[in-house]
mmCIF file of C-alpha atoms and ligand atoms in Angstrom:
data_model
loop_
_atom_site.group_PDB
_atom_site.id
_atom_site.type_symbol
_atom_site.label_atom_id
_atom_site.label_comp_id
_atom_site.label_asym_id
_atom_site.label_seq_id
_atom_site.Cartn_x
_atom_site.Cartn_y
_atom_site.Cartn_z
ATOM 1 C CA MET T 1 1.065 64.152 -98.216
ATOM 2 C CA ARG T 2 3.200 64.603 -95.125
ATOM 3 C CA GLU T 3 1.875 66.575 -92.228
ATOM 4 C CA THR T 4 3.956 69.593 -91.357
ATOM 5 C CA THR T 5 1.983 70.915 -88.434
ATOM 6 C CA ASP T 6 3.682 72.151 -85.277
ATOM 7 C CA ALA T 7 0.676 71.222 -83.146
ATOM 8 C CA PRO T 8 1.637 69.227 -80.076
ATOM 9 C CA LYS T 9 1.010 65.496 -80.362
ATOM 10 C CA PRO T 10 -1.967 64.415 -78.287
ATOM 11 C CA ASP T 11 -0.892 62.642 -75.136
ATOM 12 C CA ALA T 12 -1.773 58.996 -75.805
ATOM 13 C CA ALA T 13 -1.845 58.228 -72.091
ATOM 14 C CA ALA T 14 -4.220 61.056 -71.139
ATOM 15 C CA PRO T 15 -7.829 60.098 -70.469
ATOM 16 C CA LEU T 16 -10.447 60.659 -73.175
ATOM 17 C CA ILE T 17 -13.088 61.132 -70.477
ATOM 18 C CA GLU T 18 -12.422 62.583 -67.046
ATOM 19 C CA ILE T 19 -15.277 63.229 -64.628
ATOM 20 C CA ARG T 20 -14.765 65.261 -61.479
ATOM 21 C CA GLY T 21 -17.208 65.785 -58.624
ATOM 22 C CA LEU T 22 -20.278 65.100 -60.722
ATOM 23 C CA SER T 23 -23.699 65.389 -59.126
ATOM 24 C CA LYS T 24 -27.232 65.129 -60.458
ATOM 25 C CA THR T 25 -30.573 65.785 -58.786
ATOM 26 C CA PHE T 26 -33.805 65.736 -60.742
ATOM 27 C CA CYS T 27 -36.377 68.334 -59.784
ATOM 28 C CA LEU T 28 -39.932 67.424 -60.708
ATOM 29 C CA HIS T 29 -41.518 70.834 -61.208
ATOM 30 C CA VAL T 30 -44.886 69.410 -62.113
ATOM 31 C CA GLN T 31 -44.961 67.426 -58.866
ATOM 32 C CA GLY T 32 -44.525 70.243 -56.389
ATOM 33 C CA GLY T 33 -40.768 70.499 -56.939
ATOM 34 C CA THR T 34 -40.003 67.020 -55.571
ATOM 35 C CA ARG T 35 -36.246 66.479 -55.621
ATOM 36 C CA ILE T 36 -34.714 63.142 -56.624
ATOM 37 C CA PRO T 37 -30.994 63.071 -55.775
ATOM 38 C CA VAL T 38 -29.345 60.465 -58.012
ATOM 39 C CA PHE T 39 -25.591 60.755 -57.443
ATOM 40 C CA ASP T 40 -23.058 63.096 -55.925
ATOM 41 C CA GLY T 41 -19.280 63.381 -56.049
ATOM 42 C CA ILE T 42 -18.585 61.005 -58.918
ATOM 43 C CA ASP T 43 -14.954 60.912 -60.075
ATOM 44 C CA LEU T 44 -13.793 58.663 -62.884
ATOM 45 C CA ALA T 45 -11.482 58.555 -65.879
ATOM 46 C CA VAL T 46 -11.493 56.419 -69.010
ATOM 47 C CA HIS T 47 -8.310 56.069 -71.057
ATOM 48 C CA PRO T 48 -7.786 55.214 -74.736
ATOM 49 C CA GLY T 49 -8.404 51.527 -75.386
ATOM 50 C CA GLU T 50 -10.270 51.042 -72.137
ATOM 51 C CA CYS T 51 -13.826 49.895 -71.442
ATOM 52 C CA LEU T 52 -15.409 50.927 -68.147
ATOM 53 C CA ALA T 53 -18.596 49.098 -67.166
ATOM 54 C CA LEU T 54 -21.137 50.911 -64.985
ATOM 55 C CA VAL T 55 -22.712 48.549 -62.467
ATOM 56 C CA GLY T 56 -25.227 48.938 -59.657
ATOM 57 C CA GLU T 57 -28.834 48.193 -58.868
ATOM 58 C CA SER T 58 -31.689 49.442 -61.000
ATOM 59 C CA GLY T 59 -32.322 53.123 -60.329
ATOM 60 C CA THR T 60 -28.823 53.972 -59.062
ATOM 61 C CA GLY T 61 -28.223 56.327 -61.987
ATOM 62 C CA LYS T 62 -26.221 54.367 -64.573
ATOM 63 C CA SER T 63 -28.246 55.665 -67.520
ATOM 64 C CA THR T 64 -28.392 59.139 -65.965
ATOM 65 C CA LEU T 65 -24.591 59.218 -65.746
ATOM 66 C CA MET T 66 -24.307 58.131 -69.360
ATOM 67 C CA ARG T 67 -26.845 60.692 -70.567
ATOM 68 C CA SER T 68 -24.983 63.350 -68.603
ATOM 69 C CA ILE T 69 -21.757 62.466 -70.439
ATOM 70 C CA TYR T 70 -23.627 62.822 -73.749
ATOM 71 C CA ALA T 71 -25.055 66.113 -72.408
ATOM 72 C CA ASN T 72 -28.651 64.962 -72.694
ATOM 73 C CA TYR T 73 -28.901 65.899 -69.014
ATOM 74 C CA ARG T 74 -27.273 68.906 -67.448
ATOM 75 C CA PRO T 75 -25.612 67.906 -64.144
ATOM 76 C CA GLY T 76 -26.076 69.942 -60.965
ATOM 77 C CA GLY T 77 -22.348 70.228 -60.365
ATOM 78 C CA GLY T 78 -18.967 68.912 -61.429
ATOM 79 C CA ARG T 79 -17.116 68.565 -64.692
ATOM 80 C CA ILE T 80 -17.240 66.126 -67.596
ATOM 81 C CA LEU T 81 -14.027 66.681 -69.502
ATOM 82 C CA VAL T 82 -13.789 64.943 -72.875
ATOM 83 C CA ARG T 83 -11.094 65.126 -75.519
ATOM 84 C CA HIS T 84 -12.352 66.522 -78.791
ATOM 85 C CA ARG T 85 -10.022 67.174 -81.718
ATOM 86 C CA GLY T 86 -6.977 67.739 -79.542
ATOM 87 C CA ARG T 87 -8.641 69.945 -76.956
ATOM 88 C CA ILE T 88 -10.709 69.436 -73.826
ATOM 89 C CA VAL T 89 -14.440 70.199 -73.741
ATOM 90 C CA ASP T 90 -16.487 70.230 -70.529
ATOM 91 C CA MET T 91 -19.793 68.610 -71.501
ATOM 92 C CA ALA T 92 -21.280 69.837 -68.198
ATOM 93 C CA SER T 93 -21.045 73.459 -69.298
ATOM 94 C CA ALA T 94 -20.537 73.420 -73.092
ATOM 95 C CA GLU T 95 -22.689 75.502 -75.445
ATOM 96 C CA PRO T 96 -25.235 73.547 -77.540
ATOM 97 C CA ARG T 97 -23.222 74.137 -80.720
ATOM 98 C CA GLU T 98 -20.095 72.698 -79.153
ATOM 99 C CA ILE T 99 -22.024 69.705 -77.802
ATOM 100 C CA LEU T 100 -23.211 68.939 -81.344
ATOM 101 C CA GLU T 101 -19.625 69.220 -82.626
ATOM 102 C CA VAL T 102 -18.408 66.726 -80.023
ATOM 103 C CA ARG T 103 -21.248 64.332 -80.880
ATOM 104 C CA ARG T 104 -20.569 64.650 -84.580
ATOM 105 C CA HIS T 105 -16.845 63.920 -84.444
ATOM 106 C CA SER T 106 -15.794 62.463 -81.106
ATOM 107 C CA MET T 107 -18.579 60.718 -79.223
ATOM 108 C CA GLY T 108 -21.111 58.050 -80.160
ATOM 109 C CA TYR T 109 -24.027 56.917 -78.036
ATOM 110 C CA VAL T 110 -25.931 53.670 -78.488
ATOM 111 C CA SER T 111 -29.153 54.041 -76.546
ATOM 112 C CA GLN T 112 -31.073 50.967 -75.479
ATOM 113 C CA PHE T 113 -33.810 51.579 -78.027
ATOM 114 C CA LEU T 114 -33.602 52.846 -81.584
ATOM 115 C CA ARG T 115 -35.341 56.155 -82.145
ATOM 116 C CA VAL T 116 -37.418 55.166 -85.143
ATOM 117 C CA VAL T 117 -37.822 57.915 -87.719
ATOM 118 C CA PRO T 118 -40.766 57.231 -90.034
ATOM 119 C CA ARG T 119 -39.902 56.396 -93.650
ATOM 120 C CA VAL T 120 -36.103 56.542 -93.267
ATOM 121 C CA ALA T 121 -34.454 53.339 -94.521
ATOM 122 C CA ALA T 122 -32.205 51.308 -92.195
ATOM 123 C CA GLU T 123 -29.172 51.900 -94.443
ATOM 124 C CA ASP T 124 -29.735 55.665 -94.319
ATOM 125 C CA ILE T 125 -30.096 55.650 -90.544
ATOM 126 C CA VAL T 126 -26.700 53.930 -90.336
ATOM 127 C CA ALA T 127 -25.071 56.102 -93.035
ATOM 128 C CA GLU T 128 -26.202 59.391 -91.474
ATOM 129 C CA PRO T 129 -23.458 59.778 -88.834
ATOM 130 C CA LEU T 130 -20.872 59.173 -91.589
ATOM 131 C CA ARG T 131 -22.400 61.873 -93.806
ATOM 132 C CA MET T 132 -22.353 64.197 -90.777
ATOM 133 C CA THR T 133 -18.589 63.792 -90.515
ATOM 134 C CA GLY T 134 -18.217 64.652 -94.219
ATOM 135 C CA VAL T 135 -17.925 61.169 -95.757
ATOM 136 C CA GLY T 136 -19.229 61.141 -99.372
ATOM 137 C CA GLU T 137 -22.590 59.603 -100.243
ATOM 138 C CA THR T 138 -21.299 56.458 -102.002
ATOM 139 C CA GLU T 139 -18.737 55.567 -99.366
ATOM 140 C CA ALA T 140 -21.195 56.298 -96.539
ATOM 141 C CA LEU T 141 -23.746 53.882 -98.015
ATOM 142 C CA GLU T 142 -21.125 51.214 -98.674
ATOM 143 C CA ARG T 143 -19.834 51.373 -95.126
ATOM 144 C CA ALA T 144 -23.378 51.422 -93.718
ATOM 145 C CA ARG T 145 -24.300 48.303 -95.696
ATOM 146 C CA ALA T 146 -21.125 46.500 -94.642
ATOM 147 C CA MET T 147 -21.970 47.249 -91.010
ATOM 148 C CA LEU T 148 -25.568 46.033 -91.447
ATOM 149 C CA ALA T 149 -24.274 42.824 -93.045
ATOM 150 C CA ARG T 150 -21.824 42.343 -90.203
ATOM 151 C CA LEU T 151 -24.678 42.693 -87.721
ATOM 152 C CA ARG T 152 -26.567 40.047 -89.708
ATOM 153 C CA ILE T 153 -29.422 42.277 -90.862
ATOM 154 C CA PRO T 154 -30.798 40.540 -93.990
ATOM 155 C CA GLU T 155 -30.197 42.525 -97.171
ATOM 156 C CA ARG T 156 -33.922 42.614 -97.995
ATOM 157 C CA LEU T 157 -34.425 44.857 -94.932
ATOM 158 C CA TRP T 158 -31.756 47.469 -95.709
ATOM 159 C CA ARG T 159 -34.071 49.681 -97.824
ATOM 160 C CA LEU T 160 -36.939 49.444 -95.332
ATOM 161 C CA ALA T 161 -37.696 51.753 -92.412
ATOM 162 C CA PRO T 162 -37.047 49.895 -89.114
ATOM 163 C CA ALA T 163 -40.466 50.765 -87.597
ATOM 164 C CA THR T 164 -41.659 47.232 -88.398
ATOM 165 C CA PHE T 165 -38.396 45.474 -87.438
ATOM 166 C CA SER T 166 -38.193 43.122 -84.468
ATOM 167 C CA GLY T 167 -36.704 44.411 -81.194
ATOM 168 C CA GLY T 168 -33.391 42.667 -81.880
ATOM 169 C CA GLU T 169 -33.247 43.944 -85.470
ATOM 170 C CA GLN T 170 -33.875 47.514 -84.307
ATOM 171 C CA GLN T 171 -31.198 47.175 -81.658
ATOM 172 C CA ARG T 172 -28.705 45.939 -84.258
ATOM 173 C CA VAL T 173 -29.483 48.884 -86.546
ATOM 174 C CA ASN T 174 -28.828 51.136 -83.552
ATOM 175 C CA ILE T 175 -25.504 49.390 -82.867
ATOM 176 C CA ALA T 176 -24.506 49.644 -86.535
ATOM 177 C CA ARG T 177 -25.194 53.388 -86.373
ATOM 178 C CA GLY T 178 -23.115 53.749 -83.207
ATOM 179 C CA PHE T 179 -20.090 51.831 -84.499
ATOM 180 C CA VAL T 180 -19.980 52.860 -88.155
ATOM 181 C CA VAL T 181 -17.923 56.031 -87.632
ATOM 182 C CA GLY T 182 -15.297 54.647 -85.245
ATOM 183 C CA PHE T 183 -15.712 57.388 -82.610
ATOM 184 C CA PRO T 184 -12.879 57.903 -80.083
ATOM 185 C CA ILE T 185 -15.500 57.852 -77.291
ATOM 186 C CA LEU T 186 -18.424 55.414 -77.196
ATOM 187 C CA LEU T 187 -21.300 55.210 -74.728
ATOM 188 C CA LEU T 188 -23.254 51.943 -74.790
ATOM 189 C CA ASP T 189 -26.478 51.563 -72.778
ATOM 190 C CA GLU T 190 -27.407 47.858 -72.746
ATOM 191 C CA PRO T 191 -26.373 47.253 -76.360
ATOM 192 C CA THR T 192 -27.013 43.498 -76.218
ATOM 193 C CA ALA T 193 -30.228 43.365 -74.165
ATOM 194 C CA ALA T 194 -32.388 42.047 -77.022
ATOM 195 C CA LEU T 195 -29.759 39.964 -78.846
ATOM 196 C CA ASP T 196 -29.179 36.227 -79.197
ATOM 197 C CA ALA T 197 -25.790 34.598 -78.599
ATOM 198 C CA ALA T 198 -24.519 34.904 -82.192
ATOM 199 C CA ASN T 199 -25.351 38.596 -82.381
ATOM 200 C CA ARG T 200 -23.895 39.220 -78.918
ATOM 201 C CA ARG T 201 -20.614 37.785 -80.206
ATOM 202 C CA VAL T 202 -20.596 40.287 -83.088
ATOM 203 C CA VAL T 203 -21.075 43.147 -80.619
ATOM 204 C CA ILE T 204 -18.266 41.798 -78.417
ATOM 205 C CA GLU T 205 -16.010 41.793 -81.513
ATOM 206 C CA LEU T 206 -16.993 45.344 -82.455
ATOM 207 C CA ILE T 207 -16.207 46.547 -78.932
ATOM 208 C CA ALA T 208 -12.855 44.719 -78.957
ATOM 209 C CA GLU T 209 -11.962 46.343 -82.297
ATOM 210 C CA ALA T 210 -12.940 49.791 -81.025
ATOM 211 C CA LYS T 211 -10.695 49.293 -77.993
ATOM 212 C CA ALA T 212 -7.835 48.124 -80.218
ATOM 213 C CA ARG T 213 -8.225 51.365 -82.230
ATOM 214 C CA GLY T 214 -7.857 53.319 -78.988
ATOM 215 C CA SER T 215 -11.469 54.260 -78.294
ATOM 216 C CA ALA T 216 -12.597 54.849 -74.711
ATOM 217 C CA ILE T 217 -15.859 53.078 -73.921
ATOM 218 C CA VAL T 218 -18.370 53.472 -71.107
ATOM 219 C CA GLY T 219 -20.982 50.738 -71.080
ATOM 220 C CA ILE T 220 -23.877 49.251 -69.158
ATOM 221 C CA PHE T 221 -23.959 45.497 -69.707
ATOM 222 C CA HIS T 222 -26.429 43.490 -67.687
ATOM 223 C CA ASP T 223 -25.336 40.407 -69.607
ATOM 224 C CA ARG T 224 -22.555 38.929 -67.516
ATOM 225 C CA GLU T 225 -20.868 37.132 -70.418
ATOM 226 C CA VAL T 226 -20.639 40.336 -72.455
ATOM 227 C CA ARG T 227 -19.394 42.365 -69.491
ATOM 228 C CA ASP T 228 -16.687 39.814 -68.648
ATOM 229 C CA ALA T 229 -15.599 39.760 -72.287
ATOM 230 C CA VAL T 230 -15.261 43.516 -72.797
ATOM 231 C CA ALA T 231 -14.905 45.395 -69.487
ATOM 232 C CA ASP T 232 -11.467 46.318 -68.149
ATOM 233 C CA ARG T 233 -12.849 47.897 -64.979
ATOM 234 C CA LEU T 234 -16.153 48.230 -63.156
ATOM 235 C CA PHE T 235 -17.538 51.445 -61.708
ATOM 236 C CA GLU T 236 -20.209 50.861 -59.110
ATOM 237 C CA LEU T 237 -23.054 53.282 -58.445
ATOM 238 C CA ASN T 238 -24.577 52.962 -55.003
ATOM 239 C CA PRO T 239 -28.246 53.378 -54.105
ATOM 240 C CA GLY T 240 -28.711 56.749 -52.436
ATOM 241 C CA LYS T 241 -25.404 56.435 -50.571
ATOM 242 C CA GLU T 242 -23.764 59.574 -51.842
ATOM 243 C CA ALA T 243 -27.056 61.126 -52.820
ATOM 244 C CA ALA T 244 -28.579 60.825 -49.326
ATOM 245 C CA ALA T 245 -25.984 63.151 -47.837
HETATM 246 N N1 LIG Q 1 -35.801 62.408 -66.680
HETATM 247 C C1 LIG Q 1 -35.940 62.079 -65.387
HETATM 248 N N2 LIG Q 1 -36.706 62.824 -64.558
HETATM 249 C C2 LIG Q 1 -36.845 62.493 -63.260
HETATM 250 N N3 LIG Q 1 -36.236 61.457 -62.672
HETATM 251 C C3 LIG Q 1 -35.453 60.685 -63.440
HETATM 252 C C4 LIG Q 1 -35.256 60.951 -64.833
HETATM 253 N N4 LIG Q 1 -34.414 60.015 -65.337
HETATM 254 C C5 LIG Q 1 -34.101 59.216 -64.316
HETATM 255 N N5 LIG Q 1 -34.723 59.608 -63.167
HETATM 256 C C6 LIG Q 1 -34.589 58.987 -61.837
HETATM 257 O O1 LIG Q 1 -33.218 58.858 -61.545
HETATM 258 C C7 LIG Q 1 -32.922 57.615 -60.938
HETATM 259 C C8 LIG Q 1 -31.853 56.877 -61.750
HETATM 260 O O2 LIG Q 1 -32.420 56.459 -62.998
HETATM 261 P P1 LIG Q 1 -31.531 55.727 -64.110
HETATM 262 O O3 LIG Q 1 -32.411 55.511 -65.271
HETATM 263 O O4 LIG Q 1 -30.287 56.510 -64.301
HETATM 264 O O5 LIG Q 1 -31.187 54.362 -63.366
HETATM 265 P P2 LIG Q 1 -30.367 53.080 -63.920
HETATM 266 O O6 LIG Q 1 -29.269 52.824 -62.945
HETATM 267 O O7 LIG Q 1 -30.006 53.293 -65.338
HETATM 268 O O8 LIG Q 1 -31.477 51.939 -63.767
HETATM 269 P P3 LIG Q 1 -31.769 50.634 -64.706
HETATM 270 O O9 LIG Q 1 -30.712 49.606 -64.338
HETATM 271 O O10 LIG Q 1 -33.135 50.206 -64.264
HETATM 272 O O11 LIG Q 1 -31.715 51.061 -66.142
HETATM 273 C C9 LIG Q 1 -34.243 56.876 -60.826
HETATM 274 O O12 LIG Q 1 -34.717 57.049 -59.512
HETATM 275 C C10 LIG Q 1 -35.147 57.581 -61.829
HETATM 276 O O13 LIG Q 1 -36.475 57.565 -61.383
HETATM 277 MG MG1 LIG Q 2 -30.590 52.371 -67.167
#
């Protein structure tokens, strides 16, 4: 069927993520209100087909920046503008319902460790984000299994819950879950930390394919080989430099 909508075409050159003046300070209420300034005045943009690698020493706020983009953390100031279904949503101020909508359709997040849910099979963990976007049961399972196979998870493990899987197997299930939908925006926190060379190559391929589809990716890659293979630009976070002000 041909589309006959008058809606304006999305601007292919416009960024999928645009961050302006972002700051974050943690306040430890249980420890007398101690304040931990992490970053201040961060500006960045990520365009379709681009992979931006966050770099900087341990503790400079790379994961905090990524969790802020996913709206796990609420920043102290600034804007996190992301493109979601043809409009712009500010993840720094969005309502919880809208945040869930963005996560369901537009933004995937591969955390460093899989959140293991007891008794849920690996193939169901991977199929879930597909079901959430409305993909039917049979197709969701087929695509989930294909992704598990691609990430070299042996078929005998697909029906098992990943609680007993090795660190690398759990990480690959997590990656499969993050890549199965083909989100326009992907956040990757150390996706290859526990992987051997062959599995790292699969992840490099998946990232390259996502970029070719036009996804915008923000990643933390301590592995130099992976970073060199996938990153188009680096964004450096500095220890306390901005935050000390
Ligand atoms: N939930 C939290 N509550 C309080 N402080 C936090 C919290 N999360 C992070 N921090 C603090 O914020 C700073 C940045 O942490 P973050 O995890 O973002 O660093 P990182 O750059 O990802 O480091 P690494 O390379 O070691 O993963 C650290 O000083 C950390 O102690
Ligand atoms: Mg981190």
